[in-house]
mmCIF file of C-alpha atoms in Angstrom:
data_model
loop_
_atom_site.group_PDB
_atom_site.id
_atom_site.type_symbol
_atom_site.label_atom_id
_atom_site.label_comp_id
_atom_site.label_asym_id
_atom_site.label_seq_id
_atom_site.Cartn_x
_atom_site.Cartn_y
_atom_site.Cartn_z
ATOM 1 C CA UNK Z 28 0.000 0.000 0.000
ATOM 2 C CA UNK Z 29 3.298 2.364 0.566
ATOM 3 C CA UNK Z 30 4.437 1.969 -2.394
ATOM 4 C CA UNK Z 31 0.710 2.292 -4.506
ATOM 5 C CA UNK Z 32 0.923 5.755 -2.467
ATOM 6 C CA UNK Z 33 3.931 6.777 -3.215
ATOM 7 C CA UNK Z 34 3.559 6.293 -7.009
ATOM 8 C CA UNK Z 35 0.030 7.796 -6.531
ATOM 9 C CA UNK Z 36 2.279 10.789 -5.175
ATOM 10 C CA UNK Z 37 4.736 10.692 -7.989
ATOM 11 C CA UNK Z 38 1.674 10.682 -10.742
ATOM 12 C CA UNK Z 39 0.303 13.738 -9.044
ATOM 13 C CA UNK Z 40 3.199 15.792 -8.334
ATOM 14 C CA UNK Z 41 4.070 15.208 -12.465
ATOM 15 C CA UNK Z 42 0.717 15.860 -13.612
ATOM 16 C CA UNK Z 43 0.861 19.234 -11.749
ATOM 17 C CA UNK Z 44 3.383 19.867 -13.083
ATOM 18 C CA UNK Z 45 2.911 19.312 -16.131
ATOM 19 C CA UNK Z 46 -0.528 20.394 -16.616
ATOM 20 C CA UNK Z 47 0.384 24.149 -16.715
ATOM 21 C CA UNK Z 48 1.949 23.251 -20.252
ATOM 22 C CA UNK Z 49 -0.601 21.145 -21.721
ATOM 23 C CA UNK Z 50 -3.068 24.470 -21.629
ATOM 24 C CA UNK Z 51 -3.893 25.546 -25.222
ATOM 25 C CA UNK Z 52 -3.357 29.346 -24.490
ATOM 26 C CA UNK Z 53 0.499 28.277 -22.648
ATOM 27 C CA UNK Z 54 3.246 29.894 -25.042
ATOM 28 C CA UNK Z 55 6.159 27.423 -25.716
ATOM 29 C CA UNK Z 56 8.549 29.794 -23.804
ATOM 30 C CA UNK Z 57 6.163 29.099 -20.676
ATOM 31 C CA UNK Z 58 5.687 25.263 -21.594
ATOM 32 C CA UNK Z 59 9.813 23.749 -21.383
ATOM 33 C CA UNK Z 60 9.900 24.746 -16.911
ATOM 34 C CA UNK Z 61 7.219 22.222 -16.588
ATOM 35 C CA UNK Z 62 8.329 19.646 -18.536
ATOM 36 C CA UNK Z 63 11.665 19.554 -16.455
ATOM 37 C CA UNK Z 64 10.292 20.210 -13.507
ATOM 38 C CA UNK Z 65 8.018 16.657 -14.438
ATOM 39 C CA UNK Z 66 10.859 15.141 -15.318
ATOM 40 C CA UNK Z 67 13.300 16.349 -12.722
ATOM 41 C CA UNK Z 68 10.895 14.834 -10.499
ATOM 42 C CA UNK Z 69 10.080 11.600 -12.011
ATOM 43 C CA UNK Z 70 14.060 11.124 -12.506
ATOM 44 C CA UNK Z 71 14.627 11.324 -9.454
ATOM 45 C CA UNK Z 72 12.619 9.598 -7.710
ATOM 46 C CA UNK Z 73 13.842 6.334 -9.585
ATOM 47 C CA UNK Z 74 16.901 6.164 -7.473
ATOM 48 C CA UNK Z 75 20.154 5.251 -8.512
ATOM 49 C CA UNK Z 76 21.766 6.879 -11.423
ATOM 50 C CA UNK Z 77 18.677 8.801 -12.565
ATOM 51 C CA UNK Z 78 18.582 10.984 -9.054
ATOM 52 C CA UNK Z 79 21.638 12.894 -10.131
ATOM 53 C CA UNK Z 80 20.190 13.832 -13.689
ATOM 54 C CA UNK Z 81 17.213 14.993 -12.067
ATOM 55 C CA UNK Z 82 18.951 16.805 -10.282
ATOM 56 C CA UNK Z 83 20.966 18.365 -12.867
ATOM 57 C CA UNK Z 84 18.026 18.622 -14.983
ATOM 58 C CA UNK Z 85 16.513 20.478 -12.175
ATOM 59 C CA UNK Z 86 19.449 22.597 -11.242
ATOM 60 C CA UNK Z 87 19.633 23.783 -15.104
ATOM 61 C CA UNK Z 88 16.471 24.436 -15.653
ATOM 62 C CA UNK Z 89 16.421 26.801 -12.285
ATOM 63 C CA UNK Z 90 19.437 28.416 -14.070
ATOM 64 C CA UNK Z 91 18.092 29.407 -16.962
ATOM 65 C CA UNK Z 92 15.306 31.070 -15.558
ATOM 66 C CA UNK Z 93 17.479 32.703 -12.726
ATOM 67 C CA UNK Z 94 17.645 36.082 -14.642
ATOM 68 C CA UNK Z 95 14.518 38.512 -14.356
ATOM 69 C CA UNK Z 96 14.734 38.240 -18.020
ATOM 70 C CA UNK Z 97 13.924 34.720 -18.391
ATOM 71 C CA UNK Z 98 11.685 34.832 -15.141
ATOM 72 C CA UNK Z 99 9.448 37.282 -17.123
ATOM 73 C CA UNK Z 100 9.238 35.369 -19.627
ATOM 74 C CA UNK Z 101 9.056 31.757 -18.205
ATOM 75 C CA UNK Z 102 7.260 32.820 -15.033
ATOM 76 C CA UNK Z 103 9.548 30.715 -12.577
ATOM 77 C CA UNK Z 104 11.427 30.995 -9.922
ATOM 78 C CA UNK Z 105 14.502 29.381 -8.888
ATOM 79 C CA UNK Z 106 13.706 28.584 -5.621
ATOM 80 C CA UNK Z 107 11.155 25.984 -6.865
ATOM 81 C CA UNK Z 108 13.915 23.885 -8.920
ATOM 82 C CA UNK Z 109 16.213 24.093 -5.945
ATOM 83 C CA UNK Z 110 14.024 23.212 -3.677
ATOM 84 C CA UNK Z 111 13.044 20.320 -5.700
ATOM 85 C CA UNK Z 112 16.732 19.072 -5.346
ATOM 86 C CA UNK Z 113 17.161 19.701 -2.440
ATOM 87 C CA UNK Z 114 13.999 17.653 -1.127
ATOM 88 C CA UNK Z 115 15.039 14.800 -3.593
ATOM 89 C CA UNK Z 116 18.678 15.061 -2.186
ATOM 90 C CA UNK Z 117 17.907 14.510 1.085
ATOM 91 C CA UNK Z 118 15.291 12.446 0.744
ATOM 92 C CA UNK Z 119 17.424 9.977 -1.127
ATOM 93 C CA UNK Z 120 20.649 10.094 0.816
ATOM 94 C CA UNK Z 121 19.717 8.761 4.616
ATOM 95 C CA UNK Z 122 20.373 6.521 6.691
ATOM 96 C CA UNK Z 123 20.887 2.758 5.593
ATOM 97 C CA UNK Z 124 18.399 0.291 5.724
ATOM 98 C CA UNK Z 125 19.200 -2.553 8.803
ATOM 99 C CA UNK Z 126 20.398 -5.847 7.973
ATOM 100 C CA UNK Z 127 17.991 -8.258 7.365
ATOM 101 C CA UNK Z 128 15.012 -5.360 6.429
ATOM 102 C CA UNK Z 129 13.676 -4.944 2.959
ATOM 103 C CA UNK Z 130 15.228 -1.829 1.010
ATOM 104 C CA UNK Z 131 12.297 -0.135 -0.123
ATOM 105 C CA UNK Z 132 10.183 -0.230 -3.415
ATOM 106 C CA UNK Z 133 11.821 3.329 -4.386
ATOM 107 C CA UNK Z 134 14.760 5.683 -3.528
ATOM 108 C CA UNK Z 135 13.701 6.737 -0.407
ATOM 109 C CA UNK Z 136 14.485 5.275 2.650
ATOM 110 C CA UNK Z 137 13.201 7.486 5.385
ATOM 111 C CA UNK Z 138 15.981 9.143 8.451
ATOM 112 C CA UNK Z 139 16.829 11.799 9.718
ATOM 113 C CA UNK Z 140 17.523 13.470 6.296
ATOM 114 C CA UNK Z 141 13.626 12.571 5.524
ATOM 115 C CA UNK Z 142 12.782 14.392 8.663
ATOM 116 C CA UNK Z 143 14.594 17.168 7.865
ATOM 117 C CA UNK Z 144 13.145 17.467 4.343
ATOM 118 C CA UNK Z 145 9.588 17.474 5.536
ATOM 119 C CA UNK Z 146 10.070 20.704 7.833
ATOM 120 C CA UNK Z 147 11.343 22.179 4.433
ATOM 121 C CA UNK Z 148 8.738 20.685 2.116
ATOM 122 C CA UNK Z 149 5.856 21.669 4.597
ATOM 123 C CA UNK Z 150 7.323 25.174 4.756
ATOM 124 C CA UNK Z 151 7.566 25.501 1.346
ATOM 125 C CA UNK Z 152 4.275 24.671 0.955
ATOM 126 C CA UNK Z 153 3.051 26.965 3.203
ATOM 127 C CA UNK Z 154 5.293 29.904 1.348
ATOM 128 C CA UNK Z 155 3.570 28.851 -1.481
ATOM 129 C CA UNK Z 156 0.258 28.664 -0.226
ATOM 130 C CA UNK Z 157 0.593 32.153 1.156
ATOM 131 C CA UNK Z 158 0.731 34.063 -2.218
ATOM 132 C CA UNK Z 159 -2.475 32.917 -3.112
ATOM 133 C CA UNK Z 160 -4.234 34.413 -0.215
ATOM 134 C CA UNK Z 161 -6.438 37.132 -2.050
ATOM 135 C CA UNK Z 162 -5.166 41.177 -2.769
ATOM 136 C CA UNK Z 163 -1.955 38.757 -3.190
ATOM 137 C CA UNK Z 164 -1.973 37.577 -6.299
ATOM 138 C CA UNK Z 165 -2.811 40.899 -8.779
ATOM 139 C CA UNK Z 166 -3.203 38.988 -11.930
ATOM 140 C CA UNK Z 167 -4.046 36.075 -13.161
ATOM 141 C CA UNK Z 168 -0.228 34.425 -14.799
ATOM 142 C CA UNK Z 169 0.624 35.195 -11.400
ATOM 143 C CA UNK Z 170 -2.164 32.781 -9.667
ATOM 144 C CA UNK Z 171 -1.402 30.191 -11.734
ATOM 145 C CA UNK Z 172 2.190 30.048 -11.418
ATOM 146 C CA UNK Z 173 1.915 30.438 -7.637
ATOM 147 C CA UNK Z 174 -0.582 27.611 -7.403
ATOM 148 C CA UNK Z 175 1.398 25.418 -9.413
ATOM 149 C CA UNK Z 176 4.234 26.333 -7.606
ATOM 150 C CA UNK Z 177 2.124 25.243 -3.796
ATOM 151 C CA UNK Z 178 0.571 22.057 -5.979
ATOM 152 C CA UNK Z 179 4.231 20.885 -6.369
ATOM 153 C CA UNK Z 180 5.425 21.507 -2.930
ATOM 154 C CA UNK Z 181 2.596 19.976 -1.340
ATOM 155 C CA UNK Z 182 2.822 17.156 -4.048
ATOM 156 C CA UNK Z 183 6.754 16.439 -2.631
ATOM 157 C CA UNK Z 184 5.792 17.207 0.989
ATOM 158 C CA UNK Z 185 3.213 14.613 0.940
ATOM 159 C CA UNK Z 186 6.232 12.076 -0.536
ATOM 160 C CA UNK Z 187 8.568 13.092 1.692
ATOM 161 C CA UNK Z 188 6.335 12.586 4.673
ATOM 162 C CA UNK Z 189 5.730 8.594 2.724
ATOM 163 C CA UNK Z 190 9.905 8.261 3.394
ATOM 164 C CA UNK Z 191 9.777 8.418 7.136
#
């Protein structure tokens, strides 16, 4: 049942993301941040190998829209793609299963790490959740970006929380 959730977690948090960019009215310069940010997060939760290009994939795409430039036009910040690491990071990296226990169905493993990454995750979350209180959100790009933004924190708070 852990592991149905967990994957019911991963489904969400991509198709959050990802929805955003399947709208007909999204322009393409608004569309590729989603994508990686879907596949960021579906990288790296398959463990292994794939965490690190996640990350990376993550990391870069939080780059390139690191300028106001590219944040104008993209409508993303970088503390969303770094915070994505980070949660994956720690989430990933903690302590080792005992001897004789089953390693889990996916990368995570629970810890203190895990622990440590739900404080962040829920406070992100709650960041998130605060810019779309109204009078704070003046137009509408700026709604939808914010919700998306608290859709995917909540989405990796709710599968860090399935680690511990």
């Amino acid at each position: 049942m852990h592991a149905v959730l967990h994957t019911v977690g991963i489904a969400v948090g991509c198709a959050l993301a990802l929805a955003p960019a399947l709208l007909p009215f999204a322009r393409p310069a608004r569309r590729w941040p989603h994508v990686v940010m879907a596949l960021g997060m579906a990288l790296g939760h398959l463990g292994g190998l794939f965490l690190p290009a996640g990350v990376l994939a993550l990391l870069t795409a939080g780059w390139l829209c690191g300028s106001p430039s590219r944040r104008a036009e993209t409508g993303h910040h970088i503390q969303d793609f770094v915070v994505m690491s980070l949660l994956l990071v720690l989430t990933a990296f903690n302590d080792p299963t005992p001897a004789g226990a089953s390693s889990p169905a996916h990368s995570h493993g629970g810890g203190s790490l895990t622990a440590v990454a739900l404080v962040i995750g829920v406070a992100w979350t709650c960041a998130r959740l605060l810019h779309l209180l109204p009078g704070r959100s003046p137009d509408r790009r700026t709604l939808s970006q914010n919700a998306c933004s608290a859709g995917m924190a909540a989405s990796m708070a709710f599968m860090t929380a399935l680690a511990l």
